[in-house]
Amino acid sequence: MSRIARVIVDVPSRGTDRPFDYLIPDSMQGWLEIGSRVGVPFGPRTLQGFVIGLAEQSETPDIKLKPIKELLDLVPPLSEDLIELSAWMSARYACHRITALQAMLPSALKGKAERYIRVADPSEWGEREQDTATAADEPVLFETVDELDEAEAAIVAHIRKQQEVRMEHLSRKFAGQADTIKRLLQRGVLSETRSIRDKVQKKTVRTISLRLPEDEIRTIIDEFPARASRQKEVLAFIADIGGEVTMKQILSVLGVTASTVKSLADKGYIAIQDTEVFRDPYKDRHFKPSQPFVLTDEQQMVYDSIVQRIDSRTEGEFLVHGITGSGKTEVYLQSIQRVIEQGRQAIMLVPEISLTPQMVERFKSRFGDHVAVLHSRLSSGERYDEWRKIREGQALVAIGARSAIFAPFAHLGLIIMDEEHETSYKQEESPKYHARDVAVHRAHQHQAVVILGSATPSLESYHASRSQSNDEFKPTLLEIHGRALGSELPAVHIVDMREELKEGNRSMFSRPLHEAIADRLEKKQQTVLLLNRRGHSTFVMCRTCGYVAECPNCDISLTFHQRSNNLRCHYCGHAEPAPEVCPECGSEHIRYFGTGTQRVEEELAKLFPGIRVVRMDVDTTTQKGSHEKLLNTFRDRQADLLLGTQMVAKGLDFPDVTLVGVIAADSALHLPDFRAGEKTFQLLTQVAGRAGRHHLPGEVIVQTYNPDHYSVVHASRHDYASFVREELKHRQGLGYPPYCRLALITFSHEKLPLLVRIAENYVQMVKDQAQRLGWLGSLERFSTEALDVLGPVASPIPRLKNRYRFQCMIKWRGDMDVAKLAEFVSQQLQDSTRDKELLISIDVDPQVMM
Ligand code: ADP
Ligand code: ZN
Ligand code: ZN
């Protein structure tokens, strides 16, 4: 029996970023496990914490230990493998251990819970003595009930007397009997309810069922005394339905009171039960069951390689590079099927779950109720229930965005990451983890398989699959070259917008795109139109003097919100009314560039009177379920054209789309980000893949001011290999990933001169430290281990929330633990300056350079 629990407390600070020892009180013996959530005294307060280890002896024997105050959950919310994962994350991403642990839990579990135990069905478990003593003439009803042994009976009797007992009280009173209580809970004799401060509770329904065989009930109904006609009515109703009826149903249909129903229970004819139900966000939806397709030859080859590894039950990673429409999803589905048949579970990651209703539908159709959907737009109660379905073993497949990688499955067999190149797999706030790395680590823990899938794999993954080095991450490359339905990839035409302008066309539509849209309208085929939003922000500019409205706290332009008619800063939340005249020069020619898509929509209405447009962007999709509604409108052919931002580029599969237009291919090409070319290539490839997926041939028109840019050219030829070759050459020349790794260190402070000094100091310290370790050296020299520090320079957003920002970039190659180095140096620095105003953030493998 362990006496000591090692606890990480919920204070994300450097001083508390280590386990603290606590005594385990007797009442918690048998309950407390690694992964348990506890309340512990910490200074004057009680804090939440997680048990990460158990021990016989404290490592600090001279300090008097305090006991743990309370145990917050019956079943530990985290399993041992997730506890281990948090240690790995905290080292890998230089984040506090508690921050990593919190990232793994649904928000509903972050509040404090009160747990109560009650007797699950008092009419069955409690009233026995009374009934047998007083109601001799009533039928004997309890022969079928399991007997309770003495210890069990004592516990049940105790709880019954109080109706409801707090868990802490119960475990104290019956110390040493944890197993007995657990067994009673498992058998359903006792049930647990919990109330969490944020009001997320398990949901229960009260159901009624017959306790006697139907023919006996019929006799009872026939012989029912006339004065109890209401009771008779209720009993007949339940008998007629013949199964379970909810209390609510009876009350609303028959208009009787609950006491009428209760008296039937008292007589022993019926049982009233509170059954816990999971809130099911998809309960009103019907999913047509789907059968596996017969795989194409290419799909089969990919599937075989994967399944061979799955069957061997060893870890392994695959990179499935399959063109859009090649049937990757079908391969995922069948691979999951295999894992489920082996009694294991699977995680399916998608970039953004609300953008992928079609994916959810395909999973629900194939696996029905075994699918848990972890969706950011669910209420916190719904999300908690989906999470619990996983933790309690009812769900076999979890589908969700980035954080679904923490789905607490016990026997994980497969992790799939669809569109693995998407930046949304990287979390931008702490813990700044990448789901791909976490997936590889979890797969290692569980001897599971990872499938990364994309039509445009990230250069990191692709390069890793090709490289000769013996890195920990080395996926096997599998390719699908043809489309599942045999259709051709669409022809892509590049339109040079400079030429259009030269010839006097000032509209945002080139002549070819204009003609093509008109043509589809006539043929009653559908069009998808993409406006790349990066770069097309919604700012306010004076046409007379060029004034742009900027945030007073951050050096960034304000965004115009038409609905509220105000200007807002997306970084700090500052808001102000939109001016009517220019605050600089007084001109009335101040223009509001509403969302880019809104302008396009207006223009479409002008050019093609009567055109039915579905517009999908941040403004039209704020409400829960709105994506799905918009997409259904389009799918049901109630619209001719789907217009939107990046959202329309991904995953959609509509048979009647034969035209895809891209308004400005290069709007993101010149952003200060070394991945700008890669992002542009990916977006163009993805959106082009929406056209002609089924039987009608597709066509794509790409408008650009950079028709010769290699990203645009290779995307137009569907030529991933050539793009990669050219892009890798650039990356190697400049010393960027995948030829090295990066860590972005950002400093912020209110005082600029001080900040500059601190940042310079930091860079020097990192260099000194690296020198001492023998790492410092230019990356161009082909040594295996090398480290270089660039900067410090002002950040691309130089001021945010009134704090100035400077950054430096550490580039390195080799196995060295740079996160640790960066964190170590940041600690030294913070110790030496003792400046509470100074903030240092460390982003390992940054995806966004701003
Ligand atoms: P991807 O995920 O690679 O973009 P999908 O899985 O969406 O491709 O497949 C494209 C289309 O082909 C879908 O409509 C899908 O139902 C269909 N499909 C996939 N595999 C098969 C198959 N083996 N036989 C018939 N149809 C298939
Ligand atoms: Zn002006
Ligand atoms: Zn601001």
Short mmCIF file of C-alpha atoms in Angstrom, two decimals, residues 363-775:
data_model
loop_
_atom_site.label_atom_id
_atom_site.label_comp_id
_atom_site.label_asym_id
_atom_site.label_seq_id
_atom_site.Cartn_x
_atom_site.Cartn_y
_atom_site.Cartn_z
CA PHE A 363 -18.04 7.71 -39.77
CA LYS A 364 -21.46 7.63 -38.15
CA SER A 365 -22.85 5.73 -41.11
CA ARG A 366 -20.16 3.11 -40.84
CA PHE A 367 -19.71 2.78 -37.08
CA GLY A 368 -22.98 4.13 -35.67
CA ASP A 369 -23.06 4.75 -31.95
CA HIS A 370 -19.51 3.59 -31.51
CA VAL A 371 -18.36 6.98 -32.72
CA ALA A 372 -17.71 9.77 -30.23
CA VAL A 373 -17.51 13.19 -31.82
CA LEU A 374 -15.28 15.66 -30.00
CA HIS A 375 -16.53 18.89 -31.37
CA SER A 376 -15.57 22.37 -30.21
CA ARG A 377 -19.05 23.65 -30.91
CA LEU A 378 -20.76 21.21 -28.54
CA SER A 379 -21.91 22.48 -25.18
CA SER A 380 -19.47 21.62 -22.43
CA GLY A 381 -21.95 19.04 -21.14
CA GLU A 382 -22.21 17.34 -24.49
CA ARG A 383 -18.48 17.34 -24.88
CA TYR A 384 -18.03 15.91 -21.41
CA ASP A 385 -20.44 13.08 -22.26
CA GLU A 386 -18.68 12.24 -25.50
CA TRP A 387 -15.40 12.19 -23.61
CA ARG A 388 -16.87 9.92 -20.94
CA LYS A 389 -18.12 7.51 -23.57
CA ILE A 390 -14.49 7.10 -24.53
CA ARG A 391 -13.14 6.89 -20.99
CA GLU A 392 -15.76 4.35 -19.99
CA GLY A 393 -15.21 2.19 -23.01
CA GLN A 394 -18.52 2.72 -24.80
CA ALA A 395 -17.04 4.48 -27.79
CA LEU A 396 -14.57 2.76 -30.07
CA VAL A 397 -13.76 5.57 -32.45
CA ALA A 398 -13.18 9.21 -31.57
CA ILE A 399 -13.33 11.80 -34.30
CA GLY A 400 -12.28 15.34 -33.64
CA ALA A 401 -9.81 18.14 -34.15
CA ARG A 402 -6.34 18.48 -32.62
CA SER A 403 -7.18 17.85 -28.98
CA ALA A 404 -8.92 14.55 -29.80
CA ILE A 405 -5.40 13.12 -29.83
CA PHE A 406 -5.83 12.92 -26.05
CA ALA A 407 -8.94 10.73 -26.27
CA PRO A 408 -8.51 8.45 -23.25
CA PHE A 409 -8.79 5.06 -24.92
CA ALA A 410 -7.41 2.12 -23.03
CA HIS A 411 -6.29 0.04 -26.02
CA LEU A 412 -5.44 2.39 -28.78
CA GLY A 413 -4.73 0.59 -32.02
CA LEU A 414 -4.78 3.28 -34.68
CA ILE A 415 -4.42 7.04 -34.98
CA ILE A 416 -5.31 8.69 -38.27
CA MET A 417 -4.51 12.27 -39.13
CA ASP A 418 -6.36 13.41 -42.21
CA GLU A 419 -4.97 16.42 -44.11
CA GLU A 420 -1.87 16.04 -42.03
CA HIS A 421 -0.30 19.18 -43.54
CA GLU A 422 -2.84 21.53 -41.95
CA THR A 423 -1.48 24.16 -39.57
CA SER A 424 -4.42 23.74 -37.21
CA TYR A 425 -2.75 20.59 -35.86
CA LYS A 426 -0.33 22.86 -34.07
CA GLN A 427 -1.67 24.57 -30.98
CA GLU A 428 -0.62 28.19 -30.85
CA GLU A 429 -1.04 28.68 -27.13
CA SER A 430 0.64 26.71 -24.40
CA PRO A 431 1.07 23.76 -24.53
CA LYS A 432 2.27 24.52 -28.04
CA TYR A 433 2.12 20.95 -29.18
CA HIS A 434 1.79 19.46 -32.62
CA ALA A 435 -0.77 16.65 -32.80
CA ARG A 436 1.50 14.73 -35.19
CA ASP A 437 4.28 14.44 -32.61
CA VAL A 438 1.84 13.55 -29.87
CA ALA A 439 0.29 10.91 -32.15
CA VAL A 440 3.66 9.31 -32.74
CA HIS A 441 4.37 9.27 -29.03
CA ARG A 442 1.00 7.78 -28.11
CA ALA A 443 1.38 5.15 -30.82
CA HIS A 444 4.70 4.25 -29.27
CA GLN A 445 3.05 3.84 -25.87
CA HIS A 446 0.28 1.62 -27.22
CA GLN A 447 2.11 -0.23 -30.00
CA ALA A 448 -0.35 1.41 -32.34
CA VAL A 449 -0.23 2.49 -35.96
CA VAL A 450 -0.30 6.10 -37.19
CA ILE A 451 -1.64 7.01 -40.62
CA LEU A 452 -0.92 10.50 -41.90
CA GLY A 453 -2.99 11.23 -44.98
CA SER A 454 -2.92 14.10 -47.45
CA ALA A 455 -3.02 15.02 -51.10
CA THR A 456 -0.28 17.51 -50.26
CA PRO A 457 1.83 16.13 -47.41
CA SER A 458 3.80 18.62 -45.37
CA LEU A 459 7.40 18.88 -46.39
CA GLU A 460 8.41 17.71 -42.93
CA SER A 461 6.50 14.43 -43.22
CA TYR A 462 7.41 13.83 -46.84
CA HIS A 463 11.07 14.52 -46.24
CA ALA A 464 11.07 12.26 -43.17
CA SER A 465 9.66 9.42 -45.26
CA ARG A 466 12.44 9.85 -47.83
CA SER A 467 15.40 10.65 -45.62
CA GLN A 468 18.18 8.23 -44.84
CA SER A 469 18.60 9.34 -41.26
CA ASN A 470 17.45 7.17 -38.40
CA ASP A 471 15.07 9.66 -36.78
CA GLU A 472 12.35 8.49 -34.45
CA PHE A 473 9.77 9.64 -36.97
CA LYS A 474 10.18 7.87 -40.28
CA PRO A 475 6.85 7.09 -41.92
CA THR A 476 6.50 4.58 -44.72
CA LEU A 477 5.28 6.35 -47.85
CA LEU A 478 2.25 4.87 -49.60
CA GLU A 479 0.85 6.48 -52.71
CA ILE A 480 -2.47 6.51 -54.53
CA HIS A 481 -2.24 8.06 -57.97
CA GLY A 482 -5.73 7.59 -59.35
CA ARG A 483 -9.15 8.66 -58.21
CA ALA A 484 -11.39 6.04 -56.64
CA LEU A 485 -14.18 6.66 -59.09
CA GLY A 486 -11.82 6.71 -62.04
CA SER A 487 -12.45 10.37 -62.88
CA GLU A 488 -9.61 12.57 -64.11
CA LEU A 489 -8.15 15.40 -62.13
CA PRO A 490 -9.63 18.62 -63.48
CA ALA A 491 -7.85 20.78 -66.02
CA VAL A 492 -6.49 23.95 -64.45
CA HIS A 493 -6.26 27.25 -66.34
CA ILE A 494 -4.15 30.08 -65.03
CA VAL A 495 -5.41 33.56 -65.79
CA ASP A 496 -2.90 36.42 -65.60
CA MET A 497 -4.79 39.25 -63.96
CA ARG A 498 -2.19 41.81 -65.06
CA GLU A 499 -3.20 41.10 -68.64
CA GLU A 500 -6.85 41.48 -67.76
CA LEU A 501 -6.13 44.90 -66.26
CA LYS A 502 -4.11 45.91 -69.30
CA GLU A 503 -7.05 45.11 -71.49
CA GLY A 504 -9.31 47.26 -69.40
CA ASN A 505 -11.04 44.66 -67.22
CA ARG A 506 -11.14 46.20 -63.74
CA SER A 507 -13.59 43.69 -62.32
CA MET A 508 -12.49 41.04 -59.85
CA PHE A 509 -13.64 38.44 -62.37
CA SER A 510 -11.49 37.72 -65.36
CA ARG A 511 -13.29 37.12 -68.63
CA PRO A 512 -12.63 33.36 -68.64
CA LEU A 513 -14.00 32.98 -65.11
CA HIS A 514 -17.00 35.12 -65.95
CA GLU A 515 -17.79 33.02 -68.99
CA ALA A 516 -17.30 29.75 -67.15
CA ILE A 517 -19.69 30.72 -64.35
CA ALA A 518 -22.30 31.77 -66.92
CA ASP A 519 -21.83 28.45 -68.69
CA ARG A 520 -22.42 26.40 -65.49
CA LEU A 521 -25.50 28.44 -64.67
CA GLU A 522 -26.88 27.56 -68.05
CA LYS A 523 -26.00 23.86 -67.72
CA LYS A 524 -27.36 23.80 -64.17
CA GLN A 525 -24.07 22.57 -62.79
CA GLN A 526 -22.47 23.91 -59.63
CA THR A 527 -19.50 26.15 -58.92
CA VAL A 528 -17.20 26.57 -55.93
CA LEU A 529 -15.49 29.94 -55.62
CA LEU A 530 -12.55 30.46 -53.27
CA LEU A 531 -11.40 33.75 -51.87
CA ASN A 532 -8.20 33.30 -49.92
CA ARG A 533 -8.82 35.34 -46.82
CA ARG A 534 -5.28 35.64 -45.66
CA GLY A 535 -4.31 39.05 -46.86
CA HIS A 536 -7.88 40.09 -47.59
CA SER A 537 -8.64 41.46 -44.19
CA THR A 538 -11.52 43.71 -43.51
CA PHE A 539 -9.90 46.99 -42.74
CA VAL A 540 -10.90 50.63 -43.06
CA MET A 541 -8.97 52.88 -45.34
CA CYS A 542 -9.25 56.51 -46.40
CA ARG A 543 -9.11 56.75 -50.16
CA THR A 544 -8.00 60.38 -49.98
CA CYS A 545 -5.05 60.20 -47.60
CA GLY A 546 -4.43 56.45 -47.20
CA TYR A 547 -5.19 56.44 -43.49
CA VAL A 548 -5.81 52.94 -42.09
CA ALA A 549 -7.55 52.52 -38.72
CA GLU A 550 -5.19 50.80 -36.30
CA CYS A 551 -5.50 49.47 -32.79
CA PRO A 552 -4.15 51.90 -30.19
CA ASN A 553 -2.68 48.99 -28.19
CA CYS A 554 -1.32 46.78 -30.94
CA ASP A 555 0.41 47.69 -34.16
CA ILE A 556 -2.18 46.06 -36.31
CA SER A 557 -5.11 47.29 -38.36
CA LEU A 558 -8.60 47.08 -36.92
CA THR A 559 -11.19 44.82 -38.43
CA PHE A 560 -14.53 46.17 -39.56
CA HIS A 561 -17.63 44.37 -38.29
CA GLN A 562 -20.62 45.26 -40.33
CA ARG A 563 -23.27 43.89 -38.02
CA SER A 564 -22.28 46.00 -35.03
CA ASN A 565 -20.85 48.77 -37.22
CA ASN A 566 -17.69 48.97 -35.20
CA LEU A 567 -13.99 48.36 -35.52
CA ARG A 568 -12.33 45.69 -33.47
CA CYS A 569 -8.87 44.44 -32.74
CA HIS A 570 -8.67 40.67 -33.08
CA TYR A 571 -5.70 40.48 -30.77
CA CYS A 572 -6.68 42.51 -27.72
CA GLY A 573 -10.42 42.99 -28.15
CA HIS A 574 -10.30 46.80 -28.37
CA ALA A 575 -13.48 48.10 -30.06
CA GLU A 576 -14.51 51.52 -31.30
CA PRO A 577 -17.35 52.88 -33.44
CA ALA A 578 -16.62 53.03 -37.15
CA PRO A 579 -15.84 56.65 -38.13
CA GLU A 580 -17.98 58.45 -40.72
CA VAL A 581 -15.22 60.72 -41.92
CA CYS A 582 -11.48 60.16 -41.92
CA PRO A 583 -10.03 61.04 -38.50
CA GLU A 584 -6.84 62.22 -40.22
CA CYS A 585 -7.98 64.42 -43.08
CA GLY A 586 -11.74 64.72 -42.61
CA SER A 587 -12.45 63.22 -46.02
CA GLU A 588 -15.72 61.41 -46.52
CA HIS A 589 -14.10 58.91 -48.85
CA ILE A 590 -13.36 56.52 -46.08
CA ARG A 591 -14.04 53.02 -47.26
CA TYR A 592 -15.07 49.96 -45.37
CA PHE A 593 -13.76 46.87 -46.89
CA GLY A 594 -16.35 44.45 -45.59
CA THR A 595 -15.38 40.80 -45.57
CA GLY A 596 -13.85 40.06 -48.91
CA THR A 597 -16.46 37.41 -49.55
CA GLN A 598 -19.25 39.88 -48.97
CA ARG A 599 -17.92 42.09 -51.75
CA VAL A 600 -17.62 39.11 -54.06
CA GLU A 601 -21.18 38.15 -53.28
CA GLU A 602 -22.42 41.63 -54.17
CA GLU A 603 -20.45 41.55 -57.38
CA LEU A 604 -21.86 38.13 -58.33
CA ALA A 605 -25.40 39.36 -57.80
CA LYS A 606 -24.69 42.29 -60.13
CA LEU A 607 -23.06 40.21 -62.87
CA PHE A 608 -25.41 37.21 -62.75
CA PRO A 609 -28.88 38.38 -61.78
CA GLY A 610 -30.80 35.65 -59.98
CA ILE A 611 -27.74 33.57 -59.10
CA ARG A 612 -28.21 31.62 -55.87
CA VAL A 613 -25.10 31.96 -53.73
CA VAL A 614 -24.22 30.23 -50.47
CA ARG A 615 -21.59 32.27 -48.68
CA MET A 616 -19.43 30.52 -46.12
CA ASP A 617 -17.05 32.58 -44.02
CA VAL A 618 -16.50 33.59 -40.40
CA ASP A 619 -19.55 35.87 -40.49
CA THR A 620 -22.03 33.28 -41.72
CA THR A 621 -20.78 30.34 -39.68
CA THR A 622 -20.67 31.58 -36.12
CA GLN A 623 -23.75 29.66 -35.07
CA LYS A 624 -23.69 26.02 -34.06
CA GLY A 625 -24.57 23.82 -37.01
CA SER A 626 -24.41 26.65 -39.52
CA HIS A 627 -21.68 25.06 -41.64
CA GLU A 628 -23.73 22.00 -42.03
CA LYS A 629 -26.86 23.93 -42.92
CA LEU A 630 -25.06 25.94 -45.58
CA LEU A 631 -23.45 22.85 -47.05
CA ASN A 632 -26.78 21.03 -47.11
CA THR A 633 -28.36 23.90 -49.00
CA PHE A 634 -25.63 23.58 -51.57
CA ARG A 635 -25.75 19.79 -51.68
CA ASP A 636 -29.52 19.83 -52.15
CA ARG A 637 -29.00 21.97 -55.24
CA GLN A 638 -30.76 24.96 -53.75
CA ALA A 639 -27.76 27.06 -54.71
CA ASP A 640 -25.69 27.45 -57.85
CA LEU A 641 -22.49 28.64 -56.28
CA LEU A 642 -20.65 28.07 -53.02
CA LEU A 643 -18.49 31.05 -52.16
CA GLY A 644 -16.08 31.08 -49.28
CA THR A 645 -12.72 31.25 -47.64
CA GLN A 646 -10.37 28.32 -47.02
CA MET A 647 -13.38 26.51 -45.54
CA VAL A 648 -14.66 25.57 -49.00
CA ALA A 649 -11.35 24.06 -50.01
CA LYS A 650 -11.42 21.12 -47.68
CA GLY A 651 -12.94 17.70 -47.79
CA LEU A 652 -16.15 18.52 -49.62
CA ASP A 653 -17.46 15.94 -52.02
CA PHE A 654 -20.32 17.13 -54.24
CA PRO A 655 -20.98 15.33 -57.50
CA ASP A 656 -22.37 18.27 -59.46
CA VAL A 657 -19.50 20.67 -58.92
CA THR A 658 -17.77 21.04 -62.27
CA LEU A 659 -16.15 24.44 -61.84
CA VAL A 660 -13.80 25.78 -59.20
CA GLY A 661 -12.67 29.38 -59.35
CA VAL A 662 -9.91 30.97 -57.33
CA ILE A 663 -10.24 34.74 -57.15
CA ALA A 664 -6.69 35.59 -56.13
CA ALA A 665 -4.29 32.70 -55.86
CA ASP A 666 -1.40 34.70 -54.60
CA SER A 667 -2.86 36.75 -51.80
CA ALA A 668 -0.89 34.72 -49.27
CA LEU A 669 2.21 34.27 -51.39
CA HIS A 670 4.07 37.26 -49.99
CA LEU A 671 3.44 36.87 -46.32
CA PRO A 672 6.59 36.88 -44.20
CA ASP A 673 6.53 33.14 -43.66
CA PHE A 674 8.91 30.62 -45.19
CA ARG A 675 5.95 28.28 -45.70
CA ALA A 676 3.99 30.78 -47.85
CA GLY A 677 4.78 28.89 -51.05
CA GLU A 678 3.85 25.54 -49.52
CA LYS A 679 0.59 26.91 -48.12
CA THR A 680 -0.38 28.34 -51.48
CA PHE A 681 0.38 25.08 -53.26
CA GLN A 682 -1.66 23.13 -50.73
CA LEU A 683 -4.65 25.44 -50.91
CA LEU A 684 -4.76 25.47 -54.70
CA THR A 685 -4.45 21.69 -54.86
CA GLN A 686 -7.14 21.18 -52.25
CA VAL A 687 -9.66 23.50 -53.82
CA ALA A 688 -8.99 22.20 -57.32
CA GLY A 689 -9.79 18.76 -55.94
CA ARG A 690 -13.40 19.79 -55.35
CA ALA A 691 -14.16 19.84 -59.08
CA GLY A 692 -15.29 16.91 -61.16
CA ARG A 693 -15.02 14.31 -58.41
CA HIS A 694 -17.68 12.02 -59.77
CA HIS A 695 -18.85 11.56 -63.37
CA LEU A 696 -18.92 15.07 -64.78
CA PRO A 697 -15.48 16.39 -65.74
CA GLY A 698 -14.19 19.35 -63.76
CA GLU A 699 -12.45 22.58 -64.62
CA VAL A 700 -10.48 24.98 -62.46
CA ILE A 701 -9.73 28.64 -63.14
CA VAL A 702 -7.02 30.27 -61.07
CA GLN A 703 -6.65 34.05 -61.20
CA THR A 704 -3.23 35.34 -60.23
CA TYR A 705 -0.78 38.19 -60.49
CA ASN A 706 2.12 35.71 -60.30
CA PRO A 707 1.39 33.21 -63.07
CA ASP A 708 5.02 32.07 -63.14
CA HIS A 709 5.41 31.33 -59.46
CA TYR A 710 6.39 27.69 -59.02
CA SER A 711 3.66 27.11 -56.40
CA VAL A 712 0.99 28.23 -58.85
CA VAL A 713 2.51 26.47 -61.85
CA HIS A 714 3.00 23.09 -60.15
CA ALA A 715 -0.40 23.21 -58.50
CA SER A 716 -1.99 23.83 -61.88
CA ARG A 717 -0.30 20.67 -63.19
CA HIS A 718 -1.18 18.61 -60.09
CA ASP A 719 2.51 18.01 -59.78
CA TYR A 720 3.36 17.49 -56.13
CA ALA A 721 6.71 15.86 -56.83
CA SER A 722 8.06 18.79 -58.84
CA PHE A 723 6.77 21.28 -56.31
CA VAL A 724 8.47 19.41 -53.49
CA ARG A 725 11.75 19.19 -55.36
CA GLU A 726 11.82 22.93 -55.96
CA GLU A 727 10.62 23.87 -52.50
CA LEU A 728 13.11 21.60 -50.77
CA LYS A 729 15.91 23.22 -52.74
CA HIS A 730 14.84 26.64 -51.40
CA ARG A 731 14.56 25.34 -47.86
CA GLN A 732 17.95 23.74 -47.96
CA GLY A 733 19.52 26.90 -49.34
CA LEU A 734 17.99 29.08 -46.64
CA GLY A 735 18.44 26.58 -43.84
CA TYR A 736 14.80 26.06 -42.96
CA PRO A 737 12.82 22.98 -41.96
CA PRO A 738 12.86 20.13 -42.82
CA TYR A 739 16.66 20.66 -42.96
CA CYS A 740 16.72 21.95 -39.44
CA ARG A 741 14.32 22.59 -36.64
CA LEU A 742 13.20 25.90 -35.25
CA ALA A 743 12.29 27.36 -31.92
CA LEU A 744 10.79 30.82 -31.85
CA ILE A 745 11.42 32.75 -28.66
CA THR A 746 9.26 35.83 -28.14
CA PHE A 747 9.90 38.40 -25.44
CA SER A 748 7.47 41.06 -24.44
CA HIS A 749 7.66 43.99 -22.10
CA GLU A 750 6.08 47.41 -21.73
CA LYS A 751 9.41 49.21 -21.83
CA LEU A 752 11.09 49.05 -25.20
CA PRO A 753 14.72 49.87 -24.32
CA LEU A 754 14.68 47.36 -21.51
CA LEU A 755 13.16 44.75 -23.78
CA VAL A 756 15.85 45.16 -26.40
CA ARG A 757 18.54 44.74 -23.79
CA ILE A 758 16.88 41.62 -22.37
CA ALA A 759 16.45 40.04 -25.79
CA GLU A 760 20.06 40.68 -26.72
CA ASN A 761 21.15 39.29 -23.42
CA TYR A 762 19.13 36.15 -24.00
CA VAL A 763 20.60 35.52 -27.43
CA GLN A 764 24.09 35.90 -25.99
CA MET A 765 23.32 33.49 -23.17
CA VAL A 766 21.94 30.85 -25.54
CA LYS A 767 25.04 31.18 -27.69
CA ASP A 768 27.34 30.86 -24.69
CA GLN A 769 25.49 27.86 -23.43
CA ALA A 770 25.52 26.19 -26.84
CA GLN A 771 29.23 26.91 -27.16
CA ARG A 772 29.85 25.23 -23.84
CA LEU A 773 27.94 22.17 -25.08
CA GLY A 774 29.89 22.19 -28.31
CA TRP A 775 26.81 22.78 -30.43
#
